[in-house]
PDB file of C-alpha atoms in Angstrom:
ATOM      1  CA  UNK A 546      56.675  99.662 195.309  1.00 52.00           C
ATOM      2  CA  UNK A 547      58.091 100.617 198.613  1.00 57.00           C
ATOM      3  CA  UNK A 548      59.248 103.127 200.924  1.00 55.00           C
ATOM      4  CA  UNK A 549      61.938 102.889 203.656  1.00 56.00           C
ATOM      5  CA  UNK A 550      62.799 106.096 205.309  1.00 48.00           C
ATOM      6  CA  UNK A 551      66.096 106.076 206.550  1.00 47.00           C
ATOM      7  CA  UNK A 552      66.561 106.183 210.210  1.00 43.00           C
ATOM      8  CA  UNK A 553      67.915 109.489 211.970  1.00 43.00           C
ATOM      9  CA  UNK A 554      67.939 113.654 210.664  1.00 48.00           C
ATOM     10  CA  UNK A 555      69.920 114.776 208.074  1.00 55.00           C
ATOM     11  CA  UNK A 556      72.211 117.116 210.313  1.00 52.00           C
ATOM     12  CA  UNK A 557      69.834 119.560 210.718  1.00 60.00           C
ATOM     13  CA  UNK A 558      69.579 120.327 206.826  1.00 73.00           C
ATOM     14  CA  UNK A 559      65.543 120.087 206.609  1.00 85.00           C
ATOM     15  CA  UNK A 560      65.026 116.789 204.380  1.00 93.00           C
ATOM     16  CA  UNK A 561      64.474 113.164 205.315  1.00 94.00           C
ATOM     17  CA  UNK A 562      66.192 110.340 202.823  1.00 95.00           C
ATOM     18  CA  UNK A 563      63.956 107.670 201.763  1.00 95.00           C
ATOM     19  CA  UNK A 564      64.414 105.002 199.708  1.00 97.00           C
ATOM     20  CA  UNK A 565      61.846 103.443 197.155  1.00 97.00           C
ATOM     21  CA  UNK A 566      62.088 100.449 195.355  1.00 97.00           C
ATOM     22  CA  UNK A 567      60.958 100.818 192.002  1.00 97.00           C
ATOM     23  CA  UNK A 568      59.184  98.266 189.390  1.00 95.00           C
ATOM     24  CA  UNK A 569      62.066  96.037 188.411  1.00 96.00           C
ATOM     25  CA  UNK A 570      63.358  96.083 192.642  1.00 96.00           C
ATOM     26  CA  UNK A 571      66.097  98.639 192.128  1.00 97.00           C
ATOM     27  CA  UNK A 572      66.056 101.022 195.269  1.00 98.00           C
ATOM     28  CA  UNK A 573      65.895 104.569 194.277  1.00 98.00           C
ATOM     29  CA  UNK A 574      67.075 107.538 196.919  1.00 98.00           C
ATOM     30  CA  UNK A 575      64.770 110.479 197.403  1.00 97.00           C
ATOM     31  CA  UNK A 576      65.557 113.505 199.158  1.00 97.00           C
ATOM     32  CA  UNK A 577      62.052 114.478 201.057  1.00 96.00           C
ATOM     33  CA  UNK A 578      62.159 118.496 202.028  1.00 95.00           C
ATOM     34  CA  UNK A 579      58.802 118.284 204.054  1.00 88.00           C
ATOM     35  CA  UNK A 580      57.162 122.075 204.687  1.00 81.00           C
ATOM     36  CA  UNK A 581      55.372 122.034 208.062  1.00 78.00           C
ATOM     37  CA  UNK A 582      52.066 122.943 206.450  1.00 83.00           C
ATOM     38  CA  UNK A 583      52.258 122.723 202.552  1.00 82.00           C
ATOM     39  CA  UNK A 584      49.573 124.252 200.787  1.00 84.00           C
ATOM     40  CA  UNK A 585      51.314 123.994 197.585  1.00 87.00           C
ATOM     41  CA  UNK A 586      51.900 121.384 194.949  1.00 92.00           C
ATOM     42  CA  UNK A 587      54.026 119.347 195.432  1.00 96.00           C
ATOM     43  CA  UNK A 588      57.675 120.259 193.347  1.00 97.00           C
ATOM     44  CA  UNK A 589      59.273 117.218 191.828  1.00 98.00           C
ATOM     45  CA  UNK A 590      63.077 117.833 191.108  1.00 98.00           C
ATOM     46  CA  UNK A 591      64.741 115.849 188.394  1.00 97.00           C
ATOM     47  CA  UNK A 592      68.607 116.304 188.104  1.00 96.00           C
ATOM     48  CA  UNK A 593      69.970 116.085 184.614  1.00 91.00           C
ATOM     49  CA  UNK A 594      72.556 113.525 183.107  1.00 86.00           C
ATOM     50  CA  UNK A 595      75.151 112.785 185.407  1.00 90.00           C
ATOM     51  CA  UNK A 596      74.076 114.961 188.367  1.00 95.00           C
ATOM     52  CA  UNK A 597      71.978 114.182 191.879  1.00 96.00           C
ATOM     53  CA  UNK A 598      69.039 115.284 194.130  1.00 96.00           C
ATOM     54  CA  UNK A 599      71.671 117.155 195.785  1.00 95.00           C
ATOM     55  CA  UNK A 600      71.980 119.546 193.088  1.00 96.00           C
ATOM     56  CA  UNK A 601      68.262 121.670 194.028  1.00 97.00           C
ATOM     57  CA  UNK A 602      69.084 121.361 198.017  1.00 96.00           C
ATOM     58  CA  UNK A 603      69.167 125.376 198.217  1.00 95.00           C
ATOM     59  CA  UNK A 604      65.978 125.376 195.661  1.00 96.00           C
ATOM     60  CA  UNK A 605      64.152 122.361 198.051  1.00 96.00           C
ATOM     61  CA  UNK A 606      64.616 124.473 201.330  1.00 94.00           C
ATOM     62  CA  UNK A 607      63.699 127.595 200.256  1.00 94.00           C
ATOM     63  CA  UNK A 608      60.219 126.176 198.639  1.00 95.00           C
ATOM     64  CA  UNK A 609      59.479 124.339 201.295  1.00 93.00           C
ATOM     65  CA  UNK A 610      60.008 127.163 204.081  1.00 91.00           C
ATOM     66  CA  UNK A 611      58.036 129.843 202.261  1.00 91.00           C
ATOM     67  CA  UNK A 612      56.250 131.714 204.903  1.00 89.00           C
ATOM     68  CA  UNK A 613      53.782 132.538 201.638  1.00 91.00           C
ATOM     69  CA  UNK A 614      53.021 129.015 199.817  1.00 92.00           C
ATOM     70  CA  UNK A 615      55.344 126.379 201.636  1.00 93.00           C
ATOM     71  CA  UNK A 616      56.033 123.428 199.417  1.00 94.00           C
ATOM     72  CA  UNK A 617      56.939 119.707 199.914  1.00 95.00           C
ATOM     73  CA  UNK A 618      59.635 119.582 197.769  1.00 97.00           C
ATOM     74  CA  UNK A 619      60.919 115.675 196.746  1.00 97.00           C
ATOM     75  CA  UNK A 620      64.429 115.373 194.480  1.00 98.00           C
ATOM     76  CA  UNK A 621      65.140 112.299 192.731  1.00 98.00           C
ATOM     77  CA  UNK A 622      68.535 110.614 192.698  1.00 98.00           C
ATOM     78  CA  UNK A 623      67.845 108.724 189.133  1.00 97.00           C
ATOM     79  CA  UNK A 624      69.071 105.104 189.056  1.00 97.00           C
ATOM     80  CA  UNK A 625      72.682 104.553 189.333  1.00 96.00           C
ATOM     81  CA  UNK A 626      73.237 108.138 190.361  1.00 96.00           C
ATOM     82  CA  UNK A 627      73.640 109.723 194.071  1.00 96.00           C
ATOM     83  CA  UNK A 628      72.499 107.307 196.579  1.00 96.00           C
ATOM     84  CA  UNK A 629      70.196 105.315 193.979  1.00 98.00           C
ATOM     85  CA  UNK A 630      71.110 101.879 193.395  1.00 98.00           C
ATOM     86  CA  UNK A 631      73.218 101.104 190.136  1.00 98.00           C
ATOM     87  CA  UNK A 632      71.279  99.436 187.454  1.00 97.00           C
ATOM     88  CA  UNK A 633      73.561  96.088 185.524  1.00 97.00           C
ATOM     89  CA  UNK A 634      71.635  96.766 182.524  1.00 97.00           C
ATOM     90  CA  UNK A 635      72.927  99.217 180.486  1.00 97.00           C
ATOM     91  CA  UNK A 636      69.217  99.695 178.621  1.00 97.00           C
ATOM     92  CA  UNK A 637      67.334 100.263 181.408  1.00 97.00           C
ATOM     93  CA  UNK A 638      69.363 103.211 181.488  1.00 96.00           C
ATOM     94  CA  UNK A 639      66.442 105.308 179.218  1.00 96.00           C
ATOM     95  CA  UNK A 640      63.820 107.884 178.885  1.00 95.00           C
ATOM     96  CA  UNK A 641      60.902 105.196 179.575  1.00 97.00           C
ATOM     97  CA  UNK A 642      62.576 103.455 182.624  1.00 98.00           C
ATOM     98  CA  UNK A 643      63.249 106.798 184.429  1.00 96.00           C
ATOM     99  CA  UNK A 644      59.609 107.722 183.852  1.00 97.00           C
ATOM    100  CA  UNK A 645      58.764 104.321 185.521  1.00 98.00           C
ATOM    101  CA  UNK A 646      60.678 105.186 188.130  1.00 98.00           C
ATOM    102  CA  UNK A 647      59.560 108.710 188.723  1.00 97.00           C
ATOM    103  CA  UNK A 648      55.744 106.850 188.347  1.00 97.00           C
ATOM    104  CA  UNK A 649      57.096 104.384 191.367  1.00 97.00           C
ATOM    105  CA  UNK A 650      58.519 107.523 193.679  1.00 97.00           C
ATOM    106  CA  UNK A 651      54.906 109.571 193.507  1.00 97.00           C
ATOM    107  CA  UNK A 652      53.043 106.699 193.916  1.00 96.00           C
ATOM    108  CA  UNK A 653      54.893 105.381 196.864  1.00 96.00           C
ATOM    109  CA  UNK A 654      55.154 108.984 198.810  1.00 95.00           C
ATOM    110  CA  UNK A 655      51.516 109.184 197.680  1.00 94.00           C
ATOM    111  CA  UNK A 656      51.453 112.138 195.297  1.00 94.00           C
ATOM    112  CA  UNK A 657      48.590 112.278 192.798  1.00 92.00           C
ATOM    113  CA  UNK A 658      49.902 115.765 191.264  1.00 91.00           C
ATOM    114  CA  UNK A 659      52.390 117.822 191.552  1.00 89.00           C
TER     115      UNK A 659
END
């Protein structure tokens, strides 16, 4: 498992993309709202069916600029969703392969709890 941050700000909006490959060599996108000095956990955002990373954007920026408890804050775009590579296997599509891949995104950005 991988990381390759993408090159370049995101206009300003306070995340960096980053893509991961996961077990089986898909790339999944991440969205990577970085607080300046978390103290924190770590907040994992998980979009639901057919929706994206995108989705918690408002959510992301304001836990990771709390002047109080600032947060890294790291949204998923699941396989073949958002920016994520899509999968040619329909059954990979599941509960157990999106917890793989969730297992490959902390353990690539190197976060043991959250």
């Amino acid at each position: 498992m991988t990381t390759e941050p993408i090159t370049g700000d995101t206009d300003g909006e306070g995340w960096s993309p980053i893509f991961v490959t996961a077990q089986d060599g898909l790339r999944l996108h991440v969205r990577d709202y970085r607080a300046r000095a978390a103290t924190g956990l770590p907040v994992v955002c998980l979009p639901g069916l057919t929706r994206t990373g995108a989705d918690f954007h408002e959510l992301a920026r304001t836990l990771a600029g709390d002047a109080a408890e600032p947060r890294r804050v790291i949204a998923l775009d699941c396989r073949g969703r958002g920016r994520s590579d899509h999968d040619r296997k329909p059954a990979n599509y599941s509960l157990p392969v999106e917890v793989a891949d969730l297992v490959s995104v902390l353990t690539a950005l190197e976060i043991d709890r959250a």
